[in-house]
GROMACS .gro file of C-alpha atoms in nm:
model
  229
    1MET     CA    1   1.774  -0.102  -0.286
    2SER     CA    2   1.827   0.193  -0.515
    3ALA     CA    3   1.655   0.522  -0.446
    4ALA     CA    4   1.767   0.670  -0.774
    5HIS     CA    5   1.444   0.621  -0.961
    6GLY     CA    6   1.385   0.887  -1.223
    7THR     CA    7   1.137   1.100  -1.036
    8GLY     CA    8   1.305   1.425  -1.126
    9GLY     CA    9   1.242   1.722  -0.899
   10ALA     CA   10   0.944   1.551  -0.736
   11ALA     CA   11   1.178   1.344  -0.518
   12SER     CA   12   1.262   1.649  -0.308
   13MET     CA   13   0.894   1.708  -0.220
   14PRO     CA   14   0.759   1.493   0.065
   15LEU     CA   15   0.505   1.232  -0.035
   16TYR     CA   16   0.291   1.320   0.268
   17GLU     CA   17   0.305   1.606   0.519
   18ILE     CA   18   0.098   1.579   0.836
   19ARG     CA   19   0.031   1.861   1.082
   20GLY     CA   20  -0.186   1.850   1.396
   21LEU     CA   21  -0.359   1.526   1.301
   22VAL     CA   22  -0.621   1.390   1.539
   23CYS     CA   23  -0.833   1.087   1.452
   24SER     CA   24  -1.081   0.920   1.688
   25TYR     CA   25  -1.321   0.628   1.692
   26GLY     CA   26  -1.613   0.754   1.895
   27GLU     CA   27  -1.473   0.926   2.202
   28VAL     CA   28  -1.139   0.745   2.186
   29PRO     CA   29  -0.850   0.920   2.006
   30VAL     CA   30  -0.641   0.667   1.813
   31LEU     CA   31  -0.405   0.905   1.630
   32ARG     CA   32  -0.243   1.223   1.755
   33ILE     CA   33   0.038   1.329   1.526
   34GLU     CA   34   0.173   1.679   1.571
   35SER     CA   35   0.410   1.680   1.276
   36LEU     CA   36   0.529   1.415   1.031
   37SER     CA   37   0.683   1.428   0.685
   38ILE     CA   38   0.709   1.109   0.478
   39PRO     CA   39   0.964   1.122   0.195
   40ALA     CA   40   0.890   1.022  -0.162
   41ASP     CA   41   1.230   0.877  -0.248
   42GLY     CA   42   1.190   0.518  -0.128
   43PRO     CA   43   0.990   0.270   0.081
   44THR     CA   44   0.905   0.352   0.443
   45ALA     CA   45   0.786   0.118   0.717
   46ILE     CA   46   0.539   0.216   0.989
   47VAL     CA   47   0.611   0.001   1.293
   48GLY     CA   48   0.455  -0.045   1.635
   49HIS     CA   49   0.259  -0.285   1.851
   50ASN     CA   50  -0.103  -0.379   1.781
   51GLY     CA   51  -0.325  -0.082   1.868
   52SER     CA   52  -0.053   0.174   1.800
   53GLY     CA   53  -0.252   0.336   1.518
   54LYS     CA   54  -0.073   0.191   1.215
   55SER     CA   55  -0.386   0.076   1.030
   56THR     CA   56  -0.572   0.398   1.105
   57LEU     CA   57  -0.285   0.605   0.969
   58LEU     CA   58  -0.283   0.402   0.647
   59LYS     CA   59  -0.657   0.461   0.601
   60VAL     CA   60  -0.605   0.835   0.642
   61LEU     CA   61  -0.319   0.831   0.391
   62ALA     CA   62  -0.533   0.630   0.147
   63PHE     CA   63  -0.810   0.895   0.166
   64LEU     CA   64  -1.048   0.640   0.319
   65LEU     CA   65  -1.077   0.801   0.663
   66LYS     CA   66  -1.122   1.171   0.729
   67PRO     CA   67  -0.940   1.292   1.042
   68ASP     CA   68  -1.117   1.489   1.313
   69SER     CA   69  -0.870   1.774   1.276
   70GLY     CA   70  -0.536   1.864   1.128
   71THR     CA   71  -0.403   1.871   0.774
   72VAL     CA   72  -0.260   1.604   0.547
   73ARG     CA   73  -0.089   1.703   0.225
   74PHE     CA   74  -0.022   1.454  -0.054
   75GLN     CA   75   0.251   1.564  -0.294
   76GLY     CA   76   0.195   1.920  -0.175
   77ARG     CA   77  -0.187   1.914  -0.201
   78ASP     CA   78  -0.427   1.922   0.094
   79ILE     CA   79  -0.633   1.601   0.089
   80SER     CA   80  -0.912   1.736   0.311
   81GLY     CA   81  -1.138   1.770   0.006
   82GLN     CA   82  -1.058   1.410  -0.088
   83GLY     CA   83  -1.101   1.480  -0.459
   84SER     CA   84  -1.120   1.181  -0.692
   85ASP     CA   85  -0.806   1.293  -0.874
   86LEU     CA   86  -0.610   1.267  -0.549
   87ARG     CA   87  -0.755   0.927  -0.462
   88THR     CA   88  -0.605   0.777  -0.776
   89GLY     CA   89  -0.262   0.857  -0.634
   90ALA     CA   90  -0.275   0.597  -0.355
   91THR     CA   91  -0.402   0.244  -0.306
   92LEU     CA   92  -0.434   0.034   0.011
   93LEU     CA   93  -0.399  -0.341   0.053
   94LEU     CA   94  -0.571  -0.445   0.376
   95GLN     CA   95  -0.442  -0.714   0.608
   96ASP     CA   96  -0.727  -0.945   0.503
   97PRO     CA   97  -0.764  -0.874   0.131
   98TYR     CA   98  -1.090  -0.947  -0.046
   99LEU     CA   99  -1.116  -1.093  -0.396
  100LEU     CA  100  -1.410  -1.052  -0.628
  101ARG     CA  101  -1.593  -1.369  -0.731
  102ARG     CA  102  -1.446  -1.376  -1.076
  103SER     CA  103  -1.128  -1.476  -1.258
  104VAL     CA  104  -0.779  -1.376  -1.154
  105PHE     CA  105  -0.754  -1.159  -1.466
  106GLU     CA  106  -1.072  -0.971  -1.382
  107ASN     CA  107  -0.963  -0.926  -1.020
  108VAL     CA  108  -0.632  -0.771  -1.123
  109ALA     CA  109  -0.785  -0.566  -1.406
  110TYR     CA  110  -1.079  -0.436  -1.202
  111GLY     CA  111  -0.918  -0.114  -1.081
  112LEU     CA  112  -0.788  -0.025  -1.427
  113ARG     CA  113  -1.130  -0.085  -1.583
  114ALA     CA  114  -1.292   0.131  -1.314
  115ARG     CA  115  -1.056   0.413  -1.410
  116GLY     CA  116  -1.122   0.367  -1.781
  117GLU     CA  117  -0.761   0.261  -1.840
  118ASN     CA  118  -0.810  -0.018  -2.092
  119THR     CA  119  -0.506   0.039  -2.313
  120GLY     CA  120  -0.253  -0.242  -2.279
  121LEU     CA  121  -0.471  -0.408  -2.016
  122ALA     CA  122  -0.351  -0.765  -2.078
  123ASP     CA  123   0.015  -0.664  -2.069
  124ARG     CA  124  -0.024  -0.471  -1.745
  125VAL     CA  125  -0.209  -0.757  -1.578
  126ALA     CA  126   0.059  -1.004  -1.692
  127GLU     CA  127   0.340  -0.780  -1.564
  128SER     CA  128   0.174  -0.738  -1.225
  129LEU     CA  129   0.121  -1.112  -1.190
  130GLU     CA  130   0.485  -1.167  -1.281
  131LEU     CA  131   0.589  -0.929  -1.005
  132VAL     CA  132   0.414  -1.149  -0.749
  133GLY     CA  133   0.563  -1.469  -0.893
  134LEU     CA  134   0.264  -1.586  -1.097
  135SER     CA  135   0.268  -1.671  -1.468
  136PRO     CA  136   0.038  -1.497  -1.720
  137ASP     CA  137  -0.155  -1.826  -1.758
  138PHE     CA  138  -0.252  -1.795  -1.391
  139ALA     CA  139  -0.489  -1.516  -1.499
  140LYS     CA  140  -0.733  -1.778  -1.628
  141ARG     CA  141  -0.797  -1.926  -1.285
  142GLU     CA  142  -1.114  -1.854  -1.092
  143TRP     CA  143  -1.112  -1.702  -0.745
  144PHE     CA  144  -1.226  -2.025  -0.577
  145GLN     CA  145  -0.931  -2.220  -0.722
  146LEU     CA  146  -0.673  -2.022  -0.525
  147SER     CA  147  -0.491  -2.109  -0.206
  148GLY     CA  148  -0.466  -1.850   0.071
  149GLY     CA  149  -0.115  -1.750  -0.034
  150GLU     CA  150  -0.218  -1.726  -0.401
  151SER     CA  151  -0.517  -1.509  -0.309
  152ARG     CA  152  -0.291  -1.264  -0.126
  153ARG     CA  153  -0.055  -1.250  -0.425
  154VAL     CA  154  -0.346  -1.176  -0.661
  155ALA     CA  155  -0.475  -0.907  -0.425
  156LEU     CA  156  -0.130  -0.746  -0.423
  157ALA     CA  157  -0.111  -0.767  -0.803
  158SER     CA  158  -0.446  -0.586  -0.824
  159ARG     CA  159  -0.286  -0.292  -0.639
  160LEU     CA  160   0.047  -0.303  -0.821
  161VAL     CA  161  -0.124  -0.287  -1.161
  162LEU     CA  162  -0.253   0.063  -1.080
  163ARG     CA  163   0.102   0.203  -1.059
  164THR     CA  164  -0.005   0.462  -0.803
  165LYS     CA  165   0.240   0.701  -0.643
  166ALA     CA  166   0.174   0.553  -0.297
  167LEU     CA  167   0.126   0.182  -0.227
  168LEU     CA  168  -0.004   0.131   0.128
  169LEU     CA  169   0.030  -0.218   0.276
  170ASP     CA  170  -0.124  -0.320   0.608
  171GLU     CA  171   0.061  -0.616   0.765
  172PRO     CA  172   0.136  -0.776   0.425
  173THR     CA  173   0.317  -1.075   0.580
  174ALA     CA  174   0.058  -1.160   0.846
  175ASN     CA  175  -0.026  -1.532   0.837
  176VAL     CA  176   0.187  -1.604   0.529
  177ASP     CA  177   0.476  -1.845   0.493
  178GLU     CA  178   0.836  -1.751   0.425
  179GLU     CA  179   0.803  -1.797   0.049
  180ASN     CA  180   0.507  -1.561   0.019
  181ALA     CA  181   0.673  -1.306   0.249
  182ALA     CA  182   0.978  -1.305   0.019
  183VAL     CA  183   0.753  -1.256  -0.285
  184VAL     CA  184   0.592  -0.950  -0.125
  185ALA     CA  185   0.933  -0.801  -0.043
  186THR     CA  186   1.053  -0.844  -0.402
  187ALA     CA  187   0.730  -0.705  -0.546
  188VAL     CA  188   0.730  -0.385  -0.343
  189ARG     CA  189   1.096  -0.319  -0.422
  190GLN     CA  190   1.028  -0.374  -0.792
  191ALA     CA  191   0.726  -0.141  -0.785
  192TRP     CA  192   0.953   0.137  -0.659
  193GLU     CA  193   1.236   0.063  -0.900
  194ARG     CA  194   1.016   0.023  -1.210
  195TRP     CA  195   0.746   0.284  -1.164
  196GLY     CA  196   0.846   0.506  -0.874
  197THR     CA  197   0.559   0.369  -0.665
  198VAL     CA  198   0.644   0.446  -0.301
  199PRO     CA  199   0.556   0.160  -0.062
  200LEU     CA  200   0.439   0.254   0.290
  201ILE     CA  201   0.426  -0.064   0.493
  202ALA     CA  202   0.260  -0.103   0.833
  203SER     CA  203   0.409  -0.407   1.002
  204HIS     CA  204   0.525  -0.550   1.331
  205ASP     CA  205   0.747  -0.803   1.146
  206LEU     CA  206   1.074  -0.617   1.200
  207PRO     CA  207   1.310  -0.875   1.044
  208TRP     CA  208   1.104  -0.872   0.724
  209VAL     CA  209   1.077  -0.491   0.725
  210GLU     CA  210   1.454  -0.455   0.757
  211GLY     CA  211   1.495  -0.660   0.441
  212VAL     CA  212   1.284  -0.407   0.252
  213THR     CA  213   1.383  -0.067   0.394
  214SER     CA  214   1.584   0.101   0.666
  215ARG     CA  215   1.335   0.390   0.682
  216LYS     CA  216   1.099   0.360   0.976
  217ILE     CA  217   0.827   0.558   1.152
  218GLY     CA  218   0.757   0.427   1.502
  219LEU     CA  219   0.407   0.465   1.646
  220ARG     CA  220   0.305   0.415   2.007
  221ARG     CA  221  -0.046   0.481   2.136
  222GLY     CA  222  -0.126   0.682   1.826
  223MET     CA  223   0.175   0.911   1.851
  224VAL     CA  224   0.504   0.920   1.665
  225GLU     CA  225   0.766   0.766   1.890
  226GLY     CA  226   1.060   0.790   1.653
  227VAL     CA  227   1.158   0.845   1.291
  228SER     CA  228   1.456   0.700   1.107
  229PHE     CA  229   1.511   0.811   0.747
   0.00000   0.00000   0.00000
């Protein structure tokens, strides 16, 4: 996979910088990261066993969970204020994605409409569906007409269409067949190559991860166990 996307000087700045991060649920600390820098010049996988803190880290990076202490910088800016302008820079696809009770088109277009980005809406929806292996005509289907694999593809398309700087994926191949796993791999590579969207993928599916990126952050009991960039 090429890392030569035209990001200009921004490629030299880390996508995220974490210092002294502590995040707890109740009295139990689930993340304790002293120092971590995540590059902006290609996809990165976050690997570790269940309970290692992968999902919690993604929620912090998506501005959905405020840490107890520490600093997180996104493209050089402190996210502690969690301003709306920063939130538009990242989007998270959860392990069990949820679709709205409406058509495929409206599901994929929802985020763009919410941001007031209505120019070229049909073309952007069609391109995002194509990235996940679905034809533009698929947009006419209703949510209840979709299989489980199709629902996951539509949910991914609804994130891809936003063309955010960071695309955060939580166990994107959990409970999917080989065909759908291959579609996800192609889509996230294409998002980077076309738009410079940086995928950060939390997964324990190491064979699949290695087909997407050689960059890995290992987590164990909420702490960084190893980094390979």
